[in-house]
Short mmCIF file of C-alpha atoms and ligand atoms in Angstrom, two decimals:
data_model
loop_
_atom_site.label_atom_id
_atom_site.label_comp_id
_atom_site.label_asym_id
_atom_site.label_seq_id
_atom_site.Cartn_x
_atom_site.Cartn_y
_atom_site.Cartn_z
CA MET A 26 18.53 -15.61 -16.89
CA ASN A 27 21.48 -14.08 -15.17
CA ALA A 28 23.77 -14.31 -18.14
CA VAL A 29 25.99 -11.59 -17.10
CA GLN A 30 28.38 -12.26 -14.13
CA PRO A 31 28.79 -9.55 -11.44
CA ALA A 32 32.26 -8.29 -12.50
CA SER A 33 31.44 -7.82 -16.18
CA LEU A 34 27.97 -6.62 -15.26
CA ILE A 35 29.50 -3.73 -13.32
CA ALA A 36 31.79 -2.94 -16.25
CA THR A 37 28.79 -3.04 -18.56
CA LEU A 38 26.72 -0.66 -16.49
CA ALA A 39 29.51 1.61 -15.15
CA GLY A 40 29.90 3.31 -18.47
CA VAL A 41 26.14 4.00 -18.83
CA LEU A 42 25.72 6.18 -15.66
CA PRO A 43 27.85 9.08 -14.56
CA ASP A 44 29.92 8.93 -11.37
CA GLY A 45 27.95 8.07 -8.29
CA GLY A 46 25.17 6.52 -10.40
CA LEU A 47 26.23 2.95 -9.71
CA LEU A 48 26.84 1.60 -6.26
CA THR A 49 28.72 -1.70 -5.85
CA ALA A 50 30.41 -1.73 -2.39
CA ASP A 51 28.92 -3.89 0.26
CA GLU A 52 28.53 -1.04 2.74
CA ASP A 53 26.63 1.04 0.05
CA LEU A 54 24.27 -1.84 -0.86
CA ALA A 55 23.10 -2.61 2.64
CA ARG A 56 20.35 0.00 2.77
CA TYR A 57 18.77 -1.22 -0.54
CA SER A 58 18.78 -4.86 0.72
CA ARG A 59 16.05 -5.03 3.40
CA ASP A 60 12.46 -3.78 3.28
CA TRP A 61 10.50 -2.10 6.02
CA SER A 62 9.05 -5.21 7.39
CA GLY A 63 12.52 -6.70 7.86
CA ASP A 64 11.07 -10.01 6.53
CA HIS A 65 12.59 -9.77 3.08
CA PHE A 66 16.27 -9.48 2.31
CA GLY A 67 18.04 -9.65 -1.06
CA ARG A 68 21.59 -8.37 -1.72
CA PRO A 69 21.60 -6.66 -5.17
CA LEU A 70 24.32 -7.23 -7.69
CA ALA A 71 24.63 -3.51 -7.83
CA VAL A 72 22.36 -0.44 -7.30
CA ALA A 73 21.85 1.84 -10.20
CA ARG A 74 20.64 5.42 -9.34
CA PRO A 75 19.77 7.25 -12.51
CA ALA A 76 19.15 10.99 -11.98
CA SER A 77 17.27 11.81 -15.17
CA VAL A 78 14.82 10.17 -17.61
CA GLU A 79 17.67 10.05 -20.16
CA GLU A 80 19.97 8.18 -17.76
CA MET A 81 17.14 5.73 -17.00
CA SER A 82 16.54 5.17 -20.62
CA ALA A 83 20.22 4.52 -21.42
CA LEU A 84 20.36 2.16 -18.42
CA MET A 85 17.37 0.11 -19.51
CA ARG A 86 18.56 -0.02 -23.08
CA ARG A 87 21.77 -1.58 -21.95
CA CYS A 88 20.02 -3.98 -19.54
CA HIS A 89 17.74 -5.08 -22.31
CA GLU A 90 20.61 -5.67 -24.73
CA GLU A 91 22.61 -7.52 -22.18
CA ARG A 92 19.65 -9.33 -20.49
CA ILE A 93 20.46 -7.92 -17.10
CA PRO A 94 17.64 -8.53 -14.62
CA VAL A 95 16.51 -5.52 -12.66
CA VAL A 96 14.08 -4.49 -9.95
CA PRO A 97 12.85 -0.93 -9.46
CA GLN A 98 12.82 0.22 -5.87
CA GLY A 99 11.03 3.09 -4.19
CA GLY A 100 10.92 3.55 -0.41
CA LEU A 101 10.98 -0.15 0.35
CA THR A 102 7.73 0.04 2.38
CA GLY A 103 5.88 -2.47 0.14
CA LEU A 104 4.60 -5.48 2.13
CA VAL A 105 4.76 -8.29 -0.38
CA GLY A 106 8.48 -8.78 -0.83
CA ALA A 107 8.65 -7.33 -4.35
CA ALA A 108 11.22 -4.54 -4.18
CA VAL A 109 14.27 -6.37 -2.83
CA ALA A 110 16.60 -8.27 -5.22
CA ALA A 111 15.90 -11.85 -5.88
CA ASP A 112 18.32 -14.52 -4.87
CA SER A 113 18.90 -15.34 -8.50
CA GLY A 114 20.70 -11.98 -8.78
CA GLU A 115 19.30 -8.59 -9.81
CA VAL A 116 20.37 -5.03 -10.08
CA VAL A 117 18.21 -2.69 -8.05
CA ILE A 118 17.18 0.49 -9.83
CA SER A 119 16.66 3.11 -7.11
CA LEU A 120 14.34 6.06 -8.01
CA GLU A 121 15.72 8.13 -5.17
CA ARG A 122 17.46 10.65 -7.32
CA LEU A 123 14.54 11.22 -9.65
CA ASN A 124 12.63 13.14 -6.97
CA ARG A 125 11.71 16.58 -8.23
CA ILE A 126 8.28 18.19 -8.19
CA ARG A 127 7.97 19.24 -11.81
CA SER A 128 4.80 21.35 -11.51
CA VAL A 129 1.82 22.13 -9.42
CA SER A 130 -1.21 23.76 -10.99
CA PRO A 131 -4.04 24.81 -8.59
CA ILE A 132 -6.14 25.71 -11.66
CA ASP A 133 -5.86 22.24 -13.21
CA PHE A 134 -5.97 20.76 -9.80
CA ALA A 135 -2.98 18.67 -10.83
CA MET A 136 0.64 18.10 -10.08
CA VAL A 137 3.48 16.49 -11.96
CA VAL A 138 5.91 14.60 -9.63
CA GLU A 139 8.93 12.43 -10.32
CA ALA A 140 8.63 8.83 -9.14
CA GLY A 141 11.32 9.09 -6.52
CA CYS A 142 9.57 11.94 -4.64
CA ILE A 143 8.55 10.86 -1.13
CA LEU A 144 4.78 10.95 -0.77
CA GLU A 145 4.88 13.35 2.23
CA ASP A 146 6.96 15.84 0.15
CA ALA A 147 4.45 15.69 -2.68
CA LYS A 148 1.63 16.15 -0.23
CA ARG A 149 3.36 19.25 1.25
CA ALA A 150 3.92 20.76 -2.24
CA ALA A 151 0.23 20.36 -2.87
CA GLU A 152 -0.67 22.05 0.42
CA GLU A 153 1.58 24.91 -0.25
CA ASN A 154 -0.68 25.40 -3.32
CA ASP A 155 -3.86 25.16 -1.19
CA CYS A 156 -4.56 21.74 -2.67
CA LEU A 157 -4.79 18.18 -1.33
CA LEU A 158 -3.05 15.09 -2.66
CA PRO A 159 -5.26 12.62 -0.94
CA ILE A 160 -3.06 9.44 -0.73
CA THR A 161 -2.64 9.06 3.01
CA PHE A 162 -1.20 6.23 5.10
CA GLY A 163 1.35 5.29 7.77
CA ALA A 164 4.27 4.92 5.49
CA GLN A 165 3.89 8.32 3.77
CA GLY A 166 7.11 9.64 5.21
CA SER A 167 9.15 6.88 3.44
CA CYS A 168 7.21 5.54 0.43
CA ARG A 169 7.74 7.18 -3.06
CA ILE A 170 5.25 8.14 -5.69
CA GLY A 171 6.51 5.51 -8.23
CA GLY A 172 5.93 2.92 -5.42
CA ASN A 173 2.43 4.22 -4.81
CA VAL A 174 1.70 3.98 -8.51
CA ALA A 175 3.22 0.57 -9.03
CA THR A 176 1.30 -0.82 -6.03
CA ASN A 177 -1.84 1.12 -6.68
CA ALA A 178 -1.70 2.25 -3.09
CA GLY A 179 -4.78 2.83 -1.07
CA GLY A 180 -4.91 4.20 2.55
CA PHE A 181 -7.28 6.01 4.81
CA ASN A 182 -8.97 8.28 2.32
CA VAL A 183 -9.95 5.77 -0.36
CA LEU A 184 -13.59 5.82 0.55
CA ARG A 185 -13.79 9.48 -0.51
CA TYR A 186 -11.03 9.97 -3.11
CA GLY A 187 -10.34 6.35 -4.50
CA MET A 188 -7.18 4.44 -4.81
CA THR A 189 -4.01 5.75 -6.49
CA ARG A 190 -5.38 4.50 -9.75
CA ASP A 191 -8.29 7.01 -9.50
CA LEU A 192 -5.79 9.89 -8.92
CA VAL A 193 -3.44 9.25 -11.79
CA LEU A 194 -4.04 11.45 -14.81
CA GLY A 195 -0.94 10.52 -16.74
CA LEU A 196 2.41 8.76 -16.49
CA GLU A 197 5.89 8.82 -17.94
CA VAL A 198 7.42 5.37 -18.19
CA VAL A 199 10.75 3.95 -19.26
CA LEU A 200 10.11 0.60 -20.96
CA ALA A 201 12.11 -2.53 -20.53
CA ASP A 202 13.94 -1.81 -23.83
CA GLY A 203 14.80 1.75 -22.83
CA ARG A 204 12.06 3.55 -24.89
CA VAL A 205 10.31 6.36 -23.06
CA TRP A 206 6.53 6.46 -23.13
CA ASN A 207 5.49 9.99 -22.47
CA GLY A 208 1.87 9.70 -21.20
CA LEU A 209 2.22 12.70 -18.83
CA LYS A 210 -0.93 14.80 -19.26
CA VAL A 211 -3.22 16.52 -16.90
CA LEU A 212 -6.42 16.13 -18.96
CA ARG A 213 -9.59 15.14 -17.02
CA LYS A 214 -11.14 13.73 -20.17
CA ASP A 215 -9.31 11.87 -22.89
CA ASN A 216 -10.89 8.97 -24.77
CA ARG A 217 -8.22 8.50 -27.44
CA GLY A 218 -7.94 4.77 -27.64
CA TYR A 219 -6.49 2.43 -24.95
CA ASP A 220 -5.74 3.98 -21.56
CA LEU A 221 -2.19 2.64 -21.42
CA LYS A 222 -1.39 4.19 -17.97
CA GLN A 223 -3.79 1.78 -16.39
CA VAL A 224 -1.69 -1.16 -17.44
CA PHE A 225 1.30 0.25 -15.41
CA ILE A 226 -0.69 1.17 -12.32
CA GLY A 227 -0.48 -1.80 -9.89
CA SER A 228 1.79 -3.69 -12.13
CA GLU A 229 4.49 -3.87 -9.28
CA GLY A 230 7.43 -2.94 -11.59
CA THR A 231 6.88 -5.88 -13.97
CA LEU A 232 5.95 -3.88 -17.10
CA GLY A 233 7.97 -0.64 -17.00
CA ILE A 234 9.67 1.83 -14.74
CA VAL A 235 7.41 4.78 -13.82
CA THR A 236 9.66 7.94 -13.88
CA ALA A 237 6.87 10.59 -13.25
CA ALA A 238 3.24 10.85 -12.59
CA ALA A 239 0.59 13.48 -13.17
CA LEU A 240 -1.72 13.35 -10.15
CA LYS A 241 -5.19 14.62 -9.44
CA LEU A 242 -5.52 17.15 -6.56
CA TYR A 243 -8.50 18.25 -4.66
CA PRO A 244 -9.26 21.51 -2.72
CA ARG A 245 -7.34 21.46 0.62
CA PRO A 246 -9.87 20.90 3.51
CA THR A 247 -9.83 23.83 5.96
CA GLN A 248 -11.66 21.85 8.62
CA ILE A 249 -11.03 18.20 9.78
CA GLU A 250 -13.05 16.59 12.65
CA THR A 251 -11.99 13.28 14.16
CA ALA A 252 -13.71 10.97 16.64
CA LEU A 253 -12.90 7.73 18.21
CA ILE A 254 -16.03 5.73 18.93
CA GLY A 255 -16.58 2.60 21.17
CA LEU A 256 -19.10 -0.04 19.99
CA ARG A 257 -20.32 -3.48 20.94
CA THR A 258 -19.82 -5.41 17.73
CA VAL A 259 -18.39 -5.21 14.20
CA GLU A 260 -22.05 -5.40 12.95
CA ASP A 261 -22.75 -2.21 14.73
CA ALA A 262 -19.62 -0.61 13.33
CA MET A 263 -20.79 -1.46 9.80
CA ALA A 264 -24.23 -0.10 10.50
CA LEU A 265 -22.69 3.13 11.78
CA TYR A 266 -20.66 3.25 8.58
CA ALA A 267 -23.73 2.84 6.41
CA ARG A 268 -25.40 5.78 8.28
CA ALA A 269 -22.28 7.93 8.10
CA ARG A 270 -22.05 7.61 4.33
CA ARG A 271 -25.68 8.87 3.99
CA GLU A 272 -25.85 11.45 6.72
CA CYS A 273 -22.39 13.03 6.47
CA SER A 274 -22.98 13.65 2.80
CA ASP A 275 -19.73 13.03 0.95
CA LEU A 276 -17.65 14.56 3.67
CA LEU A 277 -16.58 11.24 5.26
CA THR A 278 -12.81 10.76 4.62
CA ALA A 279 -11.89 7.88 6.87
CA PHE A 280 -13.73 5.02 8.77
CA GLU A 281 -11.10 2.74 10.42
CA LEU A 282 -11.97 -0.32 12.53
CA ILE A 283 -9.83 -1.52 15.46
CA LEU A 284 -10.74 -4.34 17.62
CA ARG A 285 -9.94 -4.07 21.41
CA GLY A 286 -6.75 -6.20 21.10
CA GLY A 287 -5.28 -3.48 18.88
CA ILE A 288 -5.95 -0.77 21.37
CA GLU A 289 -4.32 -2.94 24.05
CA ILE A 290 -1.17 -3.23 21.93
CA THR A 291 -0.85 0.61 21.84
CA LEU A 292 -1.53 0.79 25.66
CA GLN A 293 1.27 -1.75 26.34
CA ALA A 294 3.64 -0.15 24.03
CA ARG A 295 3.01 3.35 25.32
CA PRO A 296 2.25 3.51 29.12
CA ASP A 297 1.92 7.23 28.71
CA PHE A 298 -1.25 6.71 26.59
CA ALA A 299 -4.53 6.31 28.70
CA ASP A 300 -7.34 4.03 27.66
CA PRO A 301 -9.06 6.37 25.17
CA LEU A 302 -12.63 5.92 26.52
CA ALA A 303 -14.00 5.63 30.09
CA ARG A 304 -14.04 1.76 29.83
CA PRO A 305 -12.89 -0.78 27.26
CA TYR A 306 -15.19 -1.73 24.31
CA PRO A 307 -14.82 -4.73 22.05
CA VAL A 308 -14.78 -2.63 18.94
CA TYR A 309 -13.58 0.89 18.03
CA VAL A 310 -13.87 3.08 14.91
CA LEU A 311 -11.85 6.21 13.99
CA VAL A 312 -14.12 8.51 11.99
CA GLU A 313 -12.92 11.56 10.12
CA VAL A 314 -14.76 14.14 8.17
CA SER A 315 -13.30 17.07 6.35
CA SER A 316 -14.56 20.06 4.33
CA GLY A 317 -13.99 23.60 3.28
CA GLY A 318 -15.15 26.59 5.32
CA LEU A 319 -18.78 26.99 4.58
CA VAL A 320 -20.04 23.93 6.52
CA ASP A 321 -20.42 23.66 10.29
CA LEU A 322 -18.51 20.36 10.30
CA GLN A 323 -18.18 20.00 14.04
CA ALA A 324 -21.91 20.35 14.44
CA MET A 325 -22.51 17.87 11.69
CA LEU A 326 -20.30 15.12 13.33
CA ARG A 327 -21.73 15.86 16.76
CA ASP A 328 -25.28 15.66 15.53
CA PHE A 329 -24.57 12.54 13.51
CA LEU A 330 -23.09 10.73 16.55
CA ALA A 331 -25.87 11.88 18.90
CA GLY A 332 -28.35 10.51 16.32
CA ALA A 333 -26.59 7.19 16.33
CA ALA A 334 -26.93 6.59 20.08
CA ASP A 335 -28.48 3.23 19.56
CA LEU A 336 -25.08 2.06 18.10
CA VAL A 337 -22.51 4.23 19.77
CA GLU A 338 -21.67 3.14 23.24
CA ASP A 339 -19.18 5.90 23.96
CA GLY A 340 -16.88 8.25 22.01
CA VAL A 341 -14.49 11.13 22.10
CA MET A 342 -14.45 13.97 19.55
CA ALA A 343 -11.11 15.71 19.06
CA SER A 344 -11.33 19.40 20.19
CA SER A 345 -8.23 20.44 18.17
CA ARG A 346 -6.13 19.06 15.30
CA ALA A 347 -3.38 18.08 17.66
CA GLN A 348 -5.93 15.90 19.67
CA GLY A 349 -7.22 14.44 16.36
CA GLU A 350 -3.68 13.45 15.45
CA ARG A 351 -3.26 11.93 18.90
CA LEU A 352 -6.35 9.79 18.30
CA TRP A 353 -4.83 8.49 15.11
CA LEU A 354 -1.67 7.50 17.03
CA TYR A 355 -3.68 4.70 18.82
CA ARG A 356 -3.89 3.10 15.35
CA GLU A 357 -0.38 3.99 14.17
CA ILE A 358 1.37 2.71 17.28
CA MET A 359 -0.58 -0.48 17.13
CA VAL A 360 0.43 -1.12 13.55
CA GLU A 361 4.13 -0.58 14.33
CA ARG A 362 4.17 -2.61 17.53
CA GLN A 363 1.73 -5.47 16.79
CA GLY A 364 4.55 -8.08 16.02
CA ARG A 365 6.31 -7.39 19.36
CA GLY A 366 9.49 -6.89 17.35
CA GLY A 367 9.23 -10.36 15.67
CA ARG A 368 7.55 -11.80 12.60
CA TYR A 369 3.90 -11.96 12.14
CA LEU A 370 1.45 -13.03 9.44
CA ARG A 371 0.07 -10.06 7.54
CA THR A 372 -3.13 -10.38 5.56
CA ASP A 373 -4.77 -7.63 3.58
CA VAL A 374 -8.04 -9.02 2.31
CA SER A 375 -11.35 -7.45 1.11
CA VAL A 376 -14.89 -8.75 0.98
CA PRO A 377 -18.07 -6.90 -0.06
CA ILE A 378 -18.78 -4.29 2.52
CA SER A 379 -22.14 -5.94 3.38
CA LYS A 380 -20.19 -9.14 4.27
CA LEU A 381 -17.45 -7.67 6.32
CA ALA A 382 -18.83 -8.34 9.75
CA ASP A 383 -19.70 -11.93 8.92
CA PHE A 384 -16.23 -12.38 7.54
CA VAL A 385 -14.57 -11.12 10.73
CA THR A 386 -16.78 -13.36 12.85
CA ASP A 387 -16.08 -16.47 10.84
CA ALA A 388 -12.33 -15.83 10.48
CA LEU A 389 -11.77 -15.07 14.11
CA ALA A 390 -13.84 -18.17 15.17
CA ALA A 391 -11.80 -20.37 12.79
CA LEU A 392 -8.50 -19.05 14.20
CA GLU A 393 -9.65 -19.45 17.77
CA ARG A 394 -10.69 -22.97 17.07
CA THR A 395 -7.52 -24.16 15.36
CA ARG A 396 -4.82 -21.73 16.77
CA PRO A 397 -5.87 -20.47 20.27
CA ASP A 398 -2.17 -20.06 21.04
CA ALA A 399 -1.87 -17.18 18.41
CA LEU A 400 -2.84 -13.60 18.83
CA ALA A 401 -5.13 -12.25 16.06
CA VAL A 402 -4.91 -8.49 15.50
CA THR A 403 -7.73 -7.10 13.46
CA TYR A 404 -8.13 -3.64 11.94
CA GLY A 405 -8.69 -2.08 8.60
CA HIS A 406 -10.17 0.36 6.14
CA VAL A 407 -13.58 -1.15 6.56
CA GLY A 408 -15.27 1.62 4.58
CA ASP A 409 -13.66 -0.05 1.67
CA GLY A 410 -14.38 -3.62 2.79
CA ASN A 411 -10.66 -4.06 3.49
CA ILE A 412 -9.53 -5.70 6.69
CA HIS A 413 -6.07 -6.75 8.01
CA LEU A 414 -6.36 -9.90 10.01
CA ASN A 415 -2.90 -10.43 11.25
CA VAL A 416 -1.65 -13.33 13.32
CA VAL A 417 1.14 -13.00 15.85
CA PRO A 418 2.80 -16.22 17.03
CA PRO A 419 3.18 -17.01 20.85
CA GLU A 420 6.46 -15.66 22.24
CA GLY A 421 9.37 -18.08 21.99
CA MET A 422 7.80 -20.32 19.36
CA ALA A 423 10.44 -22.13 17.14
CA ALA A 424 10.98 -20.80 13.67
CA GLU A 425 9.70 -23.92 11.91
CA ALA A 426 6.57 -23.95 14.08
CA VAL A 427 6.04 -20.27 13.20
CA GLU A 428 6.13 -21.05 9.45
CA HIS A 429 3.59 -23.86 9.92
CA LEU A 430 1.31 -21.51 11.96
CA PHE A 431 1.48 -18.84 9.17
CA GLU A 432 0.70 -21.33 6.41
CA GLU A 433 -2.23 -22.91 8.36
CA ALA A 434 -3.72 -19.53 9.37
CA GLU A 435 -3.31 -17.90 5.95
CA GLU A 436 -5.00 -20.93 4.27
CA GLN A 437 -7.82 -20.74 6.76
CA ILE A 438 -8.34 -17.01 6.29
CA PHE A 439 -8.06 -17.16 2.48
CA ALA A 440 -10.69 -20.00 2.38
CA ILE A 441 -13.19 -17.75 4.17
CA VAL A 442 -12.34 -14.87 1.85
CA ASP A 443 -13.12 -17.16 -1.14
CA ARG A 444 -16.49 -18.15 0.52
CA TYR A 445 -17.41 -14.43 0.48
CA ALA A 446 -16.14 -13.85 -3.02
CA GLY A 447 -13.41 -11.52 -1.70
CA SER A 448 -9.84 -10.72 -2.70
CA ILE A 449 -6.63 -12.00 -1.07
CA SER A 450 -4.93 -8.81 -1.77
CA ALA A 451 -6.96 -5.60 -1.23
CA GLU A 452 -4.04 -3.06 -1.30
CA HIS A 453 -0.59 -4.52 -0.91
CA GLY A 454 -0.41 -6.44 -4.27
CA ILE A 455 1.00 -9.87 -5.09
CA GLY A 456 4.76 -9.50 -5.24
CA ARG A 457 6.37 -12.83 -4.24
CA VAL A 458 4.54 -13.25 -0.89
CA LYS A 459 1.06 -13.74 -2.25
CA GLN A 460 2.03 -15.39 -5.54
CA LYS A 461 1.15 -18.87 -4.79
CA ALA A 462 -2.27 -18.07 -3.46
CA PHE A 463 -2.85 -15.68 -6.33
CA LEU A 464 -1.89 -18.25 -9.02
CA GLU A 465 -3.99 -20.94 -7.37
CA ARG A 466 -7.01 -18.66 -7.76
CA ILE A 467 -6.52 -16.84 -11.09
CA ASP A 468 -8.96 -17.45 -13.93
CA PRO A 469 -7.14 -19.17 -16.77
CA VAL A 470 -8.29 -16.61 -19.30
CA ALA A 471 -7.02 -13.84 -17.06
CA LEU A 472 -3.67 -15.61 -16.71
CA ASP A 473 -3.30 -15.96 -20.56
CA LEU A 474 -3.98 -12.26 -20.94
CA ALA A 475 -1.61 -11.29 -18.17
CA ALA A 476 1.16 -13.47 -19.64
CA GLY A 477 0.54 -11.81 -23.05
CA ILE A 478 0.88 -8.37 -21.60
CA LYS A 479 4.01 -9.31 -19.84
CA ASP A 480 5.59 -10.73 -23.09
CA ALA A 481 4.57 -7.63 -25.02
CA PHE A 482 6.03 -5.14 -22.51
CA ASP A 483 9.10 -7.19 -21.31
CA PRO A 484 9.96 -9.83 -24.04
CA HIS A 485 13.23 -10.75 -22.29
CA ARG A 486 11.63 -10.74 -18.82
CA ILE A 487 14.38 -8.62 -17.27
CA LEU A 488 11.91 -6.47 -15.23
CA SER A 489 10.95 -7.74 -11.75
CA ASN A 490 10.91 -11.31 -12.97
CA GLY A 491 8.97 -13.61 -10.68
CA ARG A 492 6.73 -10.96 -9.08
CA ILE A 493 2.99 -11.40 -9.76
CA LEU A 494 3.54 -14.05 -12.32
CA ALA A 495 5.99 -16.82 -11.77
CA SER A 496 9.49 -16.46 -13.00
CA LYS A 497 10.42 -16.94 -16.66
CA SER A 498 11.81 -20.39 -16.16
CA SER A 499 8.23 -21.62 -15.70
CA LEU A 500 6.85 -21.93 -19.24
CA ASP A 501 3.22 -21.31 -18.39
CA TYR A 502 3.98 -18.67 -15.67
CA ARG A 503 2.51 -20.85 -12.94
C1 FAD B 30 3.39 1.21 8.11
C2 FAD B 30 2.81 0.90 6.82
C3 FAD B 30 1.52 1.27 6.44
C4 FAD B 30 1.08 0.99 5.18
N1 FAD B 30 -0.21 1.23 4.90
C5 FAD B 30 -0.65 1.07 3.54
C6 FAD B 30 -2.05 1.38 3.29
O1 FAD B 30 -2.70 1.92 4.12
N2 FAD B 30 -2.31 1.23 1.98
C7 FAD B 30 -1.54 0.67 1.10
O2 FAD B 30 -1.98 0.58 -0.08
N3 FAD B 30 -0.34 0.29 1.33
C8 FAD B 30 0.20 0.48 2.58
N4 FAD B 30 1.50 0.08 2.94
C9 FAD B 30 2.34 -0.54 1.89
C10 FAD B 30 3.21 0.38 1.11
O3 FAD B 30 3.62 1.52 1.87
C11 FAD B 30 2.76 0.81 -0.20
O4 FAD B 30 2.64 -0.34 -1.04
C12 FAD B 30 3.57 1.78 -0.96
O5 FAD B 30 2.85 2.28 -2.07
C13 FAD B 30 4.87 1.31 -1.46
O6 FAD B 30 5.73 2.36 -1.96
P1 FAD B 30 7.36 2.31 -1.93
O7 FAD B 30 7.85 3.51 -2.54
O8 FAD B 30 7.84 2.01 -0.53
O9 FAD B 30 7.57 1.00 -2.88
P2 FAD B 30 8.61 -0.18 -2.72
O10 FAD B 30 8.27 -0.97 -1.52
O11 FAD B 30 9.98 0.31 -2.90
O12 FAD B 30 8.13 -1.03 -3.99
C14 FAD B 30 6.91 -1.60 -4.12
C15 FAD B 30 6.71 -2.15 -5.50
O13 FAD B 30 6.69 -1.15 -6.46
C16 FAD B 30 7.65 -1.28 -7.47
N5 FAD B 30 8.21 -0.01 -7.80
C17 FAD B 30 8.71 0.96 -6.91
N6 FAD B 30 8.93 2.13 -7.60
C18 FAD B 30 8.63 1.83 -8.89
C19 FAD B 30 8.69 2.65 -10.09
N7 FAD B 30 9.10 3.86 -10.06
N8 FAD B 30 8.33 2.07 -11.23
C20 FAD B 30 7.82 0.84 -11.30
N9 FAD B 30 7.82 0.03 -10.20
C21 FAD B 30 8.23 0.50 -9.02
C22 FAD B 30 8.70 -2.26 -6.79
O14 FAD B 30 9.55 -2.95 -7.67
C23 FAD B 30 7.83 -3.09 -5.95
O15 FAD B 30 7.28 -4.03 -6.75
C24 FAD B 30 1.95 0.39 4.23
C25 FAD B 30 3.22 0.07 4.56
C26 FAD B 30 3.73 0.30 5.74
C27 FAD B 30 5.10 0.00 6.15
#
């Protein structure tokens, strides 16, 4: 695959991009070599940084002709090891210089953004136009729009606004051979043949390089109300969710579950944070509703919680936006600090919402039975049936034993996911980390179709080879 050796590769690509477009020095490559989790490292052969679609197109044409393997890279916050270079040698294509907001139209409720734009910057541009770009999650200050499209990112607001897939109106994509597909449009309705953009969304950089996206916007909410609720069981949390969906109309924007262990991680990490409620509860949910100005949103949430007194043990409703943001910090700090600075097993699974409580009970019981030495951290976007059941090894455990623990725990969790007809990857994708489990489960017809799509879009398999499907050296992609 890697027919071109580094020195000639650099000479081949140097002529394609203007000065500063190709980085090759060790000290320059370091920041493109490790992802947010710190678990995945890959030193690229070089880093290409095209600053326009024309430069991207010329770059890919040359890579296609010379069979140079590449991997597109956004903000490196992906959690399945897909965006760092493979050991076999790849050129990283960073989108960071393609980062303009091309347009925002409050009348179309749409914006056109280049793929290297940081999500938070795109959200701010929407807000300046009195609109909301709904994609919201902890990494929004670092991840980029192209990464969000390529992973079909979810986040806190999916239950109201959908995944990234539901928010993309059009795409501009540079194909593996350098051709540019201009599918950028802001139409709400367009039934002209195949909807090609859907093939690229969630394809994790394996089918083309997204250079810009037309995204759906919503009216910017002028009111947001947040509450942190203490409950007895996950069953009660899911019963509360079902009621909230009905009684809060469509104004529910987030419903996040955190088990007590997660709150304790935040309390340990931040001694300045008090226990959020008068006493500890086994289960917590963060509930958020939002609306425009003509609704008494505060009264709605207060009345809803009062009417659910049979489920709600205790709770706090934020009295200001700042207090609401502080309640969210209990979750964000827990996410950052759960691994105690070391490695931990991340899972990102989904099951039918109706089965979520049973799934959590079964999975925690199985882990407790087989690995009582490990710490299970459980939280998630349960309004979407999506739960993260992460496993932290005991302190001081040897690296080999940690690997064994991760394998055993993951197998156990995935077997229970299968029992509930769920998904082993709800949001994060397959990349390289989940590939084995994915290929063990994929329907043979689906695999044939997926392999055919890959061949059609990237015949020389130079794009993100070995992510989702196995690398090209494996004839049947397994
Ligand atoms: C603290 C934290 C919280 C998170 N919470 C969530 C969450 O709630 N929901 C969720 O869905 N994810 C979440 N994630 C995962 C991650 O942030 C998302 O997957 C995000 O969309 C990745 O964007 P990125 O720009 O960092 O992409 P990268 O990590 O750089 O790349 C991810 C994948 O996309 C490909 N890619 C990147 N740019 C392009 C492009 N322009 N064209 C084609 N392919 C491209 C890469 O090759 C790779 O396969 C979280 C991550 C962290 C660290």
